mmCIF file with all atom_site columns, C-alpha atoms in Angstrom:
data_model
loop_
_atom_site.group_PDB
_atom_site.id
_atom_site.type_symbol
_atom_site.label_atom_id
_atom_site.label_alt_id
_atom_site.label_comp_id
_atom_site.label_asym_id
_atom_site.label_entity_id
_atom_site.label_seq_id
_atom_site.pdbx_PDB_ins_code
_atom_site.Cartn_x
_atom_site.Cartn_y
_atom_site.Cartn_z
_atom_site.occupancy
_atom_site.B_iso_or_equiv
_atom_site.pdbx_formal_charge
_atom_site.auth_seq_id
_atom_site.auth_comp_id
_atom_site.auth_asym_id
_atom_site.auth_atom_id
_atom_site.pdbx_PDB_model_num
ATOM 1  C CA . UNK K 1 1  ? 4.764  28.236  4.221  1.00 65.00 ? 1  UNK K CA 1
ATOM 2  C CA . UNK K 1 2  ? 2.747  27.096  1.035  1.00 82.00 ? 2  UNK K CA 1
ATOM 3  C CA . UNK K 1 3  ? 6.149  24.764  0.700  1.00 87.00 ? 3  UNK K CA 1
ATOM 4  C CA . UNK K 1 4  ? 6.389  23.240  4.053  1.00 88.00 ? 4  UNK K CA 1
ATOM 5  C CA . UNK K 1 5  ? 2.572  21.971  3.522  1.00 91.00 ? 5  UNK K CA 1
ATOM 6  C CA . UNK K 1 6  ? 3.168  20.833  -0.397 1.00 90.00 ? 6  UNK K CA 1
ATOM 7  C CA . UNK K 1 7  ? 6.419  18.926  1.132  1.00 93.00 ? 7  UNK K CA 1
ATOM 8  C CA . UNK K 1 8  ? 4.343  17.191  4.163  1.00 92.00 ? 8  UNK K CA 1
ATOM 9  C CA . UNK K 1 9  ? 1.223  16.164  2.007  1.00 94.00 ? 9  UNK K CA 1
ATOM 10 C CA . UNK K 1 10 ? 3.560  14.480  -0.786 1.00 93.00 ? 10 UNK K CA 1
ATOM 11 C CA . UNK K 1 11 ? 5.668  12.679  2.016  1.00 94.00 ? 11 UNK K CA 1
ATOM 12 C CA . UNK K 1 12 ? 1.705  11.438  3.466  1.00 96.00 ? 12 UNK K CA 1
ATOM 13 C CA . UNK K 1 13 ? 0.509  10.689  -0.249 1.00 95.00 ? 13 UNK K CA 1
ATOM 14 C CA . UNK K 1 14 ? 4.075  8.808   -0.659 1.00 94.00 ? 14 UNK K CA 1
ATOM 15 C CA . UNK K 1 15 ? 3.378  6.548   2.641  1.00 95.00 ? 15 UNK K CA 1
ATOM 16 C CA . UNK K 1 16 ? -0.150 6.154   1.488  1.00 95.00 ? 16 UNK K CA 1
ATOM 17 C CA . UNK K 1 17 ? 0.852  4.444   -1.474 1.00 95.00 ? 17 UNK K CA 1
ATOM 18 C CA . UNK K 1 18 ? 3.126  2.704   0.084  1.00 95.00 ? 18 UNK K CA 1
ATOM 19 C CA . UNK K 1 19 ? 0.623  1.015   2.681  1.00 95.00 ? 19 UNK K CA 1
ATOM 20 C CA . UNK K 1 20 ? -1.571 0.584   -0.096 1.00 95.00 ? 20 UNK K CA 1
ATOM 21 C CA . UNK K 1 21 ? 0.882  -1.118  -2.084 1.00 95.00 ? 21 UNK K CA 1
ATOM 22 C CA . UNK K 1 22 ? 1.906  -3.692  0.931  1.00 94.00 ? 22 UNK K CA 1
ATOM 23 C CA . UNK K 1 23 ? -2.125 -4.360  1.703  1.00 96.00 ? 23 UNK K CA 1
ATOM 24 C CA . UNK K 1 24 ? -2.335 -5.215  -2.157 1.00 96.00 ? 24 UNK K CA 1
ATOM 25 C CA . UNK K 1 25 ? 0.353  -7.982  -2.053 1.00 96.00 ? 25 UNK K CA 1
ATOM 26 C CA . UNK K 1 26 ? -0.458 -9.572  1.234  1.00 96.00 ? 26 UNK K CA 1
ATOM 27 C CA . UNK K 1 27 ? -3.750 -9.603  0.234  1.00 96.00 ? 27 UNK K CA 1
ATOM 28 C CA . UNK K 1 28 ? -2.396 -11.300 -3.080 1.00 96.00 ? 28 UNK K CA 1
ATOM 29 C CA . UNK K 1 29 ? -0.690 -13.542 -1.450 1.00 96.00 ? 29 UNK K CA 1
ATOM 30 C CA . UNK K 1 30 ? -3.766 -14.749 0.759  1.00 95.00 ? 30 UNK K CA 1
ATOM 31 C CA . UNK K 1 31 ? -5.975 -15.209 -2.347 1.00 95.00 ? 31 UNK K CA 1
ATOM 32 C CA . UNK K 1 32 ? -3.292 -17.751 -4.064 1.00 95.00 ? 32 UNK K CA 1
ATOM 33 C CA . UNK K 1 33 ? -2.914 -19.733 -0.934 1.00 93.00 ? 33 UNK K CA 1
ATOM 34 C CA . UNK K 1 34 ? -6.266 -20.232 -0.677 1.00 93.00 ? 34 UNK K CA 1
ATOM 35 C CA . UNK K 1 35 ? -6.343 -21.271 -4.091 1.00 92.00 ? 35 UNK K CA 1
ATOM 36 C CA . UNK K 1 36 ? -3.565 -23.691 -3.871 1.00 91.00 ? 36 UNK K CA 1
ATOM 37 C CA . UNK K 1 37 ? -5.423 -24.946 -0.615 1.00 90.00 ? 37 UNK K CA 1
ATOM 38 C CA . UNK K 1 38 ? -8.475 -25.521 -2.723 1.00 88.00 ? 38 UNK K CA 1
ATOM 39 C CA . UNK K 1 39 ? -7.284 -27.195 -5.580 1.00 80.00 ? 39 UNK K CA 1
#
C-alpha cells in the first residue's frame, strides 16, 4: 500500500515540475519580448 502512494506522489511531484518548468520558459520568453519591444 505504502508503494502504491510513494509511486502516485512521485508521478504528481514529476508533473509538478514539469508545469513549473513550462511556466518558467513562457514566462522567459515574455520578459525578452518585451525587452526587444522596448529597446
Amino acid at each position: 500500500m505504502a508503494e502504491c502512494y510513494m509511486t502516485i506522489y512521485l508521478s504528481q511531484l514529476a508533473e509538478l515540475k514539469g508545469n513549473i518548468s513550462v511556466t518558467a520558459v513562457l514566462l522567459f520568453r515574455k520578459v525578452s519580448l518585451r525587452k526587444r519591444l522596448e529597446s
